[in-house]
Short mmCIF file of C-alpha atoms and ligand atoms in Angstrom, two decimals:
data_model
loop_
_atom_site.label_atom_id
_atom_site.label_comp_id
_atom_site.label_asym_id
_atom_site.label_seq_id
_atom_site.Cartn_x
_atom_site.Cartn_y
_atom_site.Cartn_z
CA MET K 1 117.10 139.24 50.91
CA LEU K 2 114.65 136.74 50.42
CA LEU K 3 115.99 134.49 53.01
CA GLU K 4 118.62 135.64 55.48
CA VAL K 5 120.02 133.05 58.15
CA ARG K 6 121.81 134.93 60.85
CA ASP K 7 124.13 133.23 63.45
CA LEU K 8 121.99 129.94 63.64
CA HIS K 9 122.81 127.51 66.61
CA VAL K 10 121.27 123.77 66.39
CA GLU K 11 122.03 121.34 68.84
CA PHE K 12 120.81 117.80 69.44
CA ARG K 13 120.47 116.46 73.11
CA THR K 14 120.97 112.81 73.10
CA ARG K 15 121.80 110.20 75.97
CA ASP K 16 125.34 109.95 74.86
CA GLY K 17 125.83 114.06 74.97
CA VAL K 18 125.19 117.17 73.19
CA ALA K 19 125.92 117.36 69.40
CA LYS K 20 126.38 120.73 68.41
CA ALA K 21 125.42 120.28 64.55
CA VAL K 22 124.95 124.03 63.64
CA ASN K 23 127.15 126.46 65.35
CA GLY K 24 126.77 130.18 63.90
CA VAL K 25 125.68 129.69 60.43
CA SER K 26 124.90 132.89 58.35
CA TYR K 27 123.64 132.30 54.71
CA GLY K 28 121.12 134.20 52.70
CA VAL K 29 119.76 133.91 48.97
CA ASP K 30 117.78 136.53 47.04
CA ALA K 31 114.82 135.89 44.47
CA GLY K 32 116.01 134.13 41.17
CA GLU K 33 119.13 133.37 42.98
CA THR K 34 120.78 129.93 43.45
CA LEU K 35 122.94 129.08 46.77
CA ALA K 36 124.69 125.76 46.51
CA VAL K 37 125.51 124.36 50.05
CA LEU K 38 128.56 121.87 50.07
CA GLY K 39 130.34 120.04 52.58
CA GLU K 40 130.76 116.44 53.94
CA SER K 41 128.43 113.89 55.54
CA GLY K 42 127.39 115.50 59.21
CA SER K 43 128.48 119.05 58.50
CA GLY K 44 125.10 120.26 59.26
CA LYS K 45 123.62 121.18 55.72
CA SER K 46 120.34 119.39 56.03
CA VAL K 47 119.85 120.51 59.84
CA THR K 48 120.05 124.03 58.78
CA ALA K 49 117.53 123.68 56.00
CA GLN K 50 115.27 121.70 58.46
CA ALA K 51 115.45 124.62 60.96
CA VAL K 52 114.41 127.24 57.92
CA MET K 53 111.93 124.64 56.95
CA GLY K 54 110.45 124.25 60.63
CA ILE K 55 110.75 120.50 60.24
CA LEU K 56 113.39 120.09 62.90
CA ASP K 57 113.14 116.78 64.82
CA THR K 58 112.36 118.55 68.11
CA PRO K 59 113.32 116.99 70.31
CA PRO K 60 116.30 115.82 70.23
CA GLY K 61 117.03 118.97 67.97
CA ARG K 62 117.06 122.46 69.74
CA ILE K 63 117.45 125.82 68.07
CA THR K 64 119.55 127.37 70.46
CA GLY K 65 120.01 130.79 68.89
CA GLY K 66 119.83 133.18 65.74
CA GLN K 67 117.58 134.29 63.39
CA ILE K 68 115.70 133.08 60.19
CA LEU K 69 114.65 135.93 58.27
CA PHE K 70 111.87 135.47 55.43
CA GLN K 71 111.03 138.16 53.70
CA GLY K 72 112.23 140.32 56.59
CA LYS K 73 110.25 138.58 58.97
CA ASP K 74 112.07 136.26 61.70
CA LEU K 75 110.28 132.68 61.24
CA LEU K 76 111.66 131.72 64.98
CA LYS K 77 109.14 134.40 66.55
CA LEU K 78 106.15 133.86 64.55
CA LYS K 79 103.03 131.96 66.15
CA GLU K 80 102.66 128.37 64.85
CA GLY K 81 99.69 129.15 62.92
CA GLU K 82 101.35 131.96 60.98
CA ARG K 83 104.49 130.18 60.51
CA ARG K 84 102.69 127.10 58.99
CA ARG K 85 100.91 129.60 56.70
CA VAL K 86 104.14 130.74 55.14
CA ARG K 87 105.96 127.67 55.37
CA GLY K 88 103.12 125.91 53.13
CA ALA K 89 102.45 128.43 50.65
CA GLN K 90 105.95 130.34 50.26
CA LEU K 91 108.48 127.79 51.31
CA ALA K 92 109.13 124.02 49.48
CA MET K 93 111.55 121.37 49.85
CA ILE K 94 112.64 118.55 47.69
CA PHE K 95 114.36 115.39 49.22
CA GLN K 96 116.88 112.88 48.08
CA ASP K 97 114.49 110.12 48.14
CA ALA K 98 110.96 110.84 46.51
CA LEU K 99 109.71 107.33 47.26
CA SER K 100 109.58 107.88 50.81
CA SER K 101 108.18 111.42 50.29
CA LEU K 102 105.33 110.06 48.05
CA ASN K 103 102.29 108.29 49.04
CA PRO K 104 102.37 104.91 47.70
CA VAL K 105 98.60 103.92 47.62
CA LEU K 106 97.51 107.42 46.10
CA PRO K 107 97.56 108.30 42.33
CA VAL K 108 100.42 111.01 41.78
CA GLY K 109 97.74 112.97 40.25
CA ASP K 110 95.71 113.22 43.30
CA GLN K 111 98.78 113.94 45.32
CA LEU K 112 99.49 117.02 43.42
CA GLY K 113 95.88 118.13 42.93
CA GLU K 114 95.40 117.92 46.84
CA MET K 115 97.60 120.71 47.17
CA PHE K 116 95.38 122.73 44.98
CA VAL K 117 92.24 121.41 47.00
CA VAL K 118 93.96 122.08 50.30
CA HIS K 119 95.59 125.22 49.54
CA ARG K 120 93.70 126.83 46.79
CA GLY K 121 90.00 125.50 47.71
CA MET K 122 89.70 124.22 44.05
CA SER K 123 87.38 121.39 43.07
CA LYS K 124 88.94 117.82 42.47
CA LYS K 125 88.22 118.37 38.92
CA ASP K 126 90.11 121.37 38.59
CA ALA K 127 92.96 120.27 40.62
CA ARG K 128 93.25 117.29 38.18
CA ALA K 129 93.83 119.50 35.57
CA LYS K 130 96.24 121.52 37.09
CA ALA K 131 97.88 118.16 38.13
CA VAL K 132 98.40 117.32 34.34
CA GLU K 133 99.53 120.74 33.83
CA LEU K 134 102.36 120.53 36.37
CA MET K 135 103.26 116.91 34.95
CA ASP K 136 103.53 118.39 31.50
CA ARG K 137 105.78 121.47 33.01
CA VAL K 138 108.06 118.78 34.26
CA ARG K 139 108.32 116.91 31.15
CA ILE K 140 106.71 113.78 32.16
CA PRO K 141 105.49 112.02 28.63
CA ALA K 142 101.65 111.13 28.66
CA ALA K 143 100.76 113.13 31.57
CA ARG K 144 96.68 112.91 30.59
CA GLU K 145 97.34 109.21 31.14
CA ARG K 146 100.04 108.65 33.71
CA VAL K 147 98.22 111.34 36.12
CA ARG K 148 96.35 108.04 37.41
CA GLN K 149 99.03 105.95 37.95
CA TYR K 150 100.88 105.42 41.40
CA PRO K 151 104.58 106.34 42.55
CA HIS K 152 105.85 102.86 41.69
CA GLN K 153 104.73 102.84 38.36
CA PHE K 154 107.45 105.74 37.56
CA SER K 155 111.39 105.31 37.26
CA GLY K 156 113.56 106.99 39.71
CA GLY K 157 113.91 110.29 37.53
CA MET K 158 110.37 110.86 36.85
CA ARG K 159 109.50 110.47 40.42
CA GLN K 160 111.92 112.95 41.34
CA ARG K 161 110.26 115.10 38.55
CA ILE K 162 106.98 114.61 40.30
CA MET K 163 108.71 115.76 43.55
CA ILE K 164 109.60 118.97 41.78
CA ALA K 165 106.26 119.57 40.44
CA MET K 166 104.95 119.12 44.14
CA ALA K 167 107.31 121.80 45.04
CA LEU K 168 106.35 124.11 42.33
CA ALA K 169 102.67 123.85 42.75
CA LEU K 170 102.10 126.77 45.00
CA GLU K 171 104.77 128.73 43.29
CA PRO K 172 106.55 129.11 46.48
CA ALA K 173 109.17 132.00 46.76
CA LEU K 174 111.96 129.73 47.99
CA ILE K 175 112.71 126.03 47.28
CA ILE K 176 115.41 124.09 49.36
CA ALA K 177 116.42 121.10 47.31
CA ASP K 178 118.38 118.56 49.73
CA GLU K 179 120.57 116.35 47.57
CA PRO K 180 117.62 116.16 44.84
CA THR K 181 119.58 113.85 42.56
CA THR K 182 121.84 111.63 44.59
CA ALA K 183 119.98 108.60 44.14
CA LEU K 184 119.71 108.68 40.40
CA ASP K 185 121.86 107.74 37.27
CA VAL K 186 124.50 109.83 36.50
CA THR K 187 122.93 110.65 33.17
CA VAL K 188 119.14 111.09 34.74
CA GLN K 189 121.00 113.23 37.40
CA ALA K 190 122.04 116.07 34.92
CA GLN K 191 118.55 115.94 33.28
CA VAL K 192 116.71 116.57 36.58
CA MET K 193 119.15 119.23 37.69
CA ASP K 194 118.92 121.08 34.30
CA LEU K 195 115.21 121.01 34.89
CA LEU K 196 115.16 122.29 38.34
CA ALA K 197 117.44 124.81 37.14
CA GLU K 198 115.42 126.06 34.18
CA LEU K 199 112.11 126.39 36.28
CA GLN K 200 114.00 127.99 38.88
CA ARG K 201 114.94 130.97 36.58
CA GLU K 202 111.50 130.84 35.05
CA TYR K 203 109.78 131.19 38.20
CA ARG K 204 112.63 133.46 39.71
CA MET K 205 112.45 131.46 42.89
CA GLY K 206 115.05 131.39 45.48
CA LEU K 207 117.24 128.19 45.26
CA ILE K 208 119.16 126.67 48.33
CA LEU K 209 120.72 123.61 46.70
CA ILE K 210 122.46 121.05 48.95
CA THR K 211 125.01 118.74 47.10
CA HIS K 212 127.75 116.52 47.83
CA ASP K 213 128.42 117.10 43.98
CA LEU K 214 130.94 120.03 42.60
CA GLY K 215 130.46 119.16 39.27
CA VAL K 216 126.49 119.82 39.14
CA VAL K 217 127.20 123.26 41.21
CA ALA K 218 129.25 124.81 38.85
CA ASP K 219 126.66 124.90 36.04
CA VAL K 220 123.57 125.83 38.29
CA ALA K 221 124.81 127.94 41.25
CA ASP K 222 125.55 131.74 41.82
CA ARG K 223 127.12 131.34 44.83
CA ILE K 224 128.53 128.52 47.06
CA ALA K 225 128.53 128.07 51.11
CA VAL K 226 131.21 125.43 52.21
CA MET K 227 130.15 124.02 55.75
CA TYR K 228 132.48 121.95 57.96
CA ALA K 229 131.40 120.85 61.67
CA GLY K 230 128.22 123.28 61.60
CA ARG K 231 130.02 126.27 60.18
CA ILE K 232 130.32 128.22 56.95
CA VAL K 233 133.98 127.91 56.29
CA GLU K 234 133.90 129.64 52.95
CA GLN K 235 131.26 131.54 50.80
CA ALA K 236 131.81 132.94 47.60
CA PRO K 237 130.48 133.55 44.17
CA VAL K 238 131.04 130.34 41.92
CA ARG K 239 133.72 131.68 39.38
CA ASP K 240 135.90 132.72 42.41
CA ILE K 241 135.67 129.59 44.38
CA TYR K 242 136.75 127.41 41.45
CA LYS K 243 139.61 129.59 40.19
CA THR K 244 140.92 130.44 43.81
CA PRO K 245 139.55 128.62 46.62
CA ALA K 246 140.22 130.83 50.01
CA HIS K 247 140.14 128.07 52.34
CA PRO K 248 141.88 124.69 52.51
CA TYR K 249 139.30 122.67 53.12
CA THR K 250 137.24 123.96 49.90
CA ARG K 251 140.62 123.23 47.87
CA GLY K 252 140.64 119.82 49.44
CA LEU K 253 136.94 119.34 48.20
CA LEU K 254 137.51 120.67 44.64
CA GLU K 255 140.58 118.58 44.40
CA SER K 256 138.84 115.41 44.89
CA ILE K 257 136.52 115.86 42.24
CA PRO K 258 137.39 113.29 39.34
CA ARG K 259 138.71 114.97 36.05
CA LEU K 260 138.42 113.55 32.64
CA ASP K 261 141.39 115.08 31.73
CA ALA K 262 143.57 113.59 34.00
CA LYS K 263 143.31 110.02 33.66
CA GLY K 264 145.42 107.60 35.89
CA ARG K 265 146.19 110.80 38.19
CA GLU K 266 145.79 110.04 42.04
CA LEU K 267 142.57 111.30 43.06
CA TYR K 268 143.32 113.88 46.24
CA ALA K 269 141.02 112.74 48.83
CA ILE K 270 140.98 114.91 52.36
CA LYS K 271 142.52 112.77 54.89
CA GLY K 272 140.98 111.83 58.11
CA LEU K 273 137.50 112.04 58.88
CA PRO K 274 134.81 114.88 60.01
CA PRO K 275 134.95 115.66 63.45
CA ASN K 276 132.44 114.20 66.26
CA LEU K 277 130.33 117.04 66.91
CA MET K 278 129.88 115.90 70.77
CA ASP K 279 133.86 116.74 70.85
CA ILE K 280 134.88 119.72 68.13
CA PRO K 281 138.55 119.77 68.25
CA PRO K 282 139.53 123.44 69.84
CA GLY K 283 140.90 126.26 67.75
CA CYS K 284 140.22 125.66 63.88
CA ALA K 285 137.92 122.45 63.59
CA PHE K 286 139.66 121.23 60.81
CA HIS K 287 143.07 121.44 62.03
CA PRO K 288 143.50 117.59 62.58
CA ARG K 289 143.18 117.15 58.82
CA CYS K 290 144.47 120.52 57.40
CA PRO K 291 147.60 120.32 55.53
CA MET K 292 148.41 123.86 56.11
CA ALA K 293 147.77 123.76 60.03
CA ARG K 294 150.26 125.65 62.09
CA ASP K 295 150.16 126.11 66.08
CA VAL K 296 148.10 128.93 66.05
CA CYS K 297 145.26 126.84 64.49
CA ARG K 298 145.02 124.43 67.28
CA THR K 299 144.00 126.94 69.89
CA ASP K 300 142.55 129.88 68.06
CA ALA K 301 139.33 129.46 66.17
CA PRO K 302 139.56 131.60 62.97
CA ALA K 303 136.92 134.28 62.20
CA LEU K 304 135.03 134.52 58.76
CA HIS K 305 137.20 137.33 57.18
CA GLN K 306 136.23 139.55 54.60
CA VAL K 307 138.64 138.26 51.87
CA ALA K 308 136.94 140.17 48.82
CA ASP K 309 134.14 141.54 47.34
CA HIS K 310 131.30 138.97 48.50
CA ARG K 311 133.69 136.72 49.93
CA VAL K 312 134.51 135.33 53.11
CA SER K 313 136.97 132.70 54.23
CA ALA K 314 137.26 131.25 58.11
CA CYS K 315 141.03 130.52 57.72
CA HIS K 316 144.21 132.21 59.44
CA PHE K 317 146.07 131.96 56.09
CA TRP K 318 143.33 132.89 53.55
CA ARG K 319 145.82 135.19 51.97
CA GLU K 320 148.08 132.26 51.51
CA CYS K 321 145.33 130.31 49.98
CA LEU K 322 144.56 132.88 47.53
CA ASP K 323 148.25 133.14 46.54
CA ALA K 324 148.86 129.68 46.13
N1 ATP G 401 117.54 113.35 64.45
C1 ATP G 401 118.53 113.87 64.82
N2 ATP G 401 119.00 112.96 66.10
C2 ATP G 401 120.37 113.29 66.40
N3 ATP G 401 121.43 114.17 65.93
C3 ATP G 401 121.20 114.41 64.75
C4 ATP G 401 119.88 114.30 64.08
N4 ATP G 401 120.00 114.95 63.02
C5 ATP G 401 121.22 115.38 62.75
N5 ATP G 401 121.83 114.97 64.13
C6 ATP G 401 123.18 115.55 64.12
O1 ATP G 401 123.41 116.45 63.17
C7 ATP G 401 124.50 116.31 62.38
C8 ATP G 401 124.32 116.91 61.27
O2 ATP G 401 123.33 116.23 60.28
P1 ATP G 401 122.93 116.85 58.94
O3 ATP G 401 121.97 115.84 58.46
O4 ATP G 401 122.80 118.43 58.52
O5 ATP G 401 124.47 116.54 57.93
P2 ATP G 401 124.65 116.64 56.49
O6 ATP G 401 125.55 117.86 56.36
O7 ATP G 401 123.15 117.32 55.84
O8 ATP G 401 124.90 115.52 56.22
P3 ATP G 401 124.77 114.36 54.79
O9 ATP G 401 125.41 114.95 53.82
O10 ATP G 401 125.09 113.06 54.87
O11 ATP G 401 123.49 114.68 54.62
C9 ATP G 401 124.76 114.80 62.51
O12 ATP G 401 126.18 114.49 62.14
C10 ATP G 401 124.09 114.41 63.47
O13 ATP G 401 125.46 114.51 64.79
S1 SF4 G 402 142.85 128.05 60.33
FE1 SF4 G 402 144.62 126.69 59.92
S2 SF4 G 402 143.76 124.75 60.32
FE2 SF4 G 402 141.91 125.72 59.84
S3 SF4 G 402 141.95 125.78 57.88
FE3 SF4 G 402 143.25 127.49 57.98
S4 SF4 G 402 145.40 126.66 58.17
FE4 SF4 G 402 143.95 124.93 58.08
MG1 MG G 403 122.02 115.82 54.63
#
């Protein structure tokens, strides 16, 4: 495995109390593979990614347990300098909002070029040429001219391509993309996602794709991890999860996708709200919202059961889910 997160725990200590944001997450991704991470707002998707990237807001955030193995080394045990080297060269992240990640008063070519000046010791002239090459690579038209323009002179979709170019610049082994297309128009979303998927295959990178959008996932991901209240409740290859979800929460998410072929049909939405992370329900955290909940769910937390090859589910009644 390129990256293996094992039993990760993260909490936020605030004046109001302790929010248990990540409660024993384990997931992994190989070179050339895409893992999609799904779940409602507040389920711990971004916090897990921030812990991997070493950009957790500390304090109030704190990693209270677990390991983050990258190319076999536990990033949490590395000295700060070594960790920064790995992070700078081997890991890259793409955020939802390109405008706030780019420097507004610096031409995009300078920002791209800076990666090569700082990390590869290139001259400014060579770095500029590399910037143009990268902008071509992410299919920004007239890259040679536009390399001198500022972020606000690009559309949202083009800015997100620039973010992808920045992430690719040093040819990292792993990219984490956190809702990379959420801020874009629907048609542009698909183009940017296709580009990211294509480059990921070409460079044989590992990709962790955090998203709300189950529609996107089917086309680009190899595996899906579904998170709820800081835990993974189901993990499986994409095909299996769409065909037979092994957890009621996953089924709820799948049934919430608008379908073009079911015009007029009422959309199923999971009732209720995600739990307060300072007061997670006992037993199965999903029980107050689960249509299948029984007494045991209110008292006993389900372990992650191996339900098939490469498939796990944290539901007492996973067999019934598969048979449904
Ligand atoms: N800086 C912070 N200070 C305090 N609590 C935080 C902070 N960042 C995250 N949290 C807590 O961690 C929880 C999980 O946050 P996270 O950003 O991982 O959610 P998410 O799954 O990425 O949701 P979204 O889909 O909205 O991006 C939050 O609900 C909040 O309780
Ligand atoms: S363990 Fe119980 S409450 Fe939790 S998802 Fe399964 S059936 Fe629902
Ligand atoms: Mg998030």
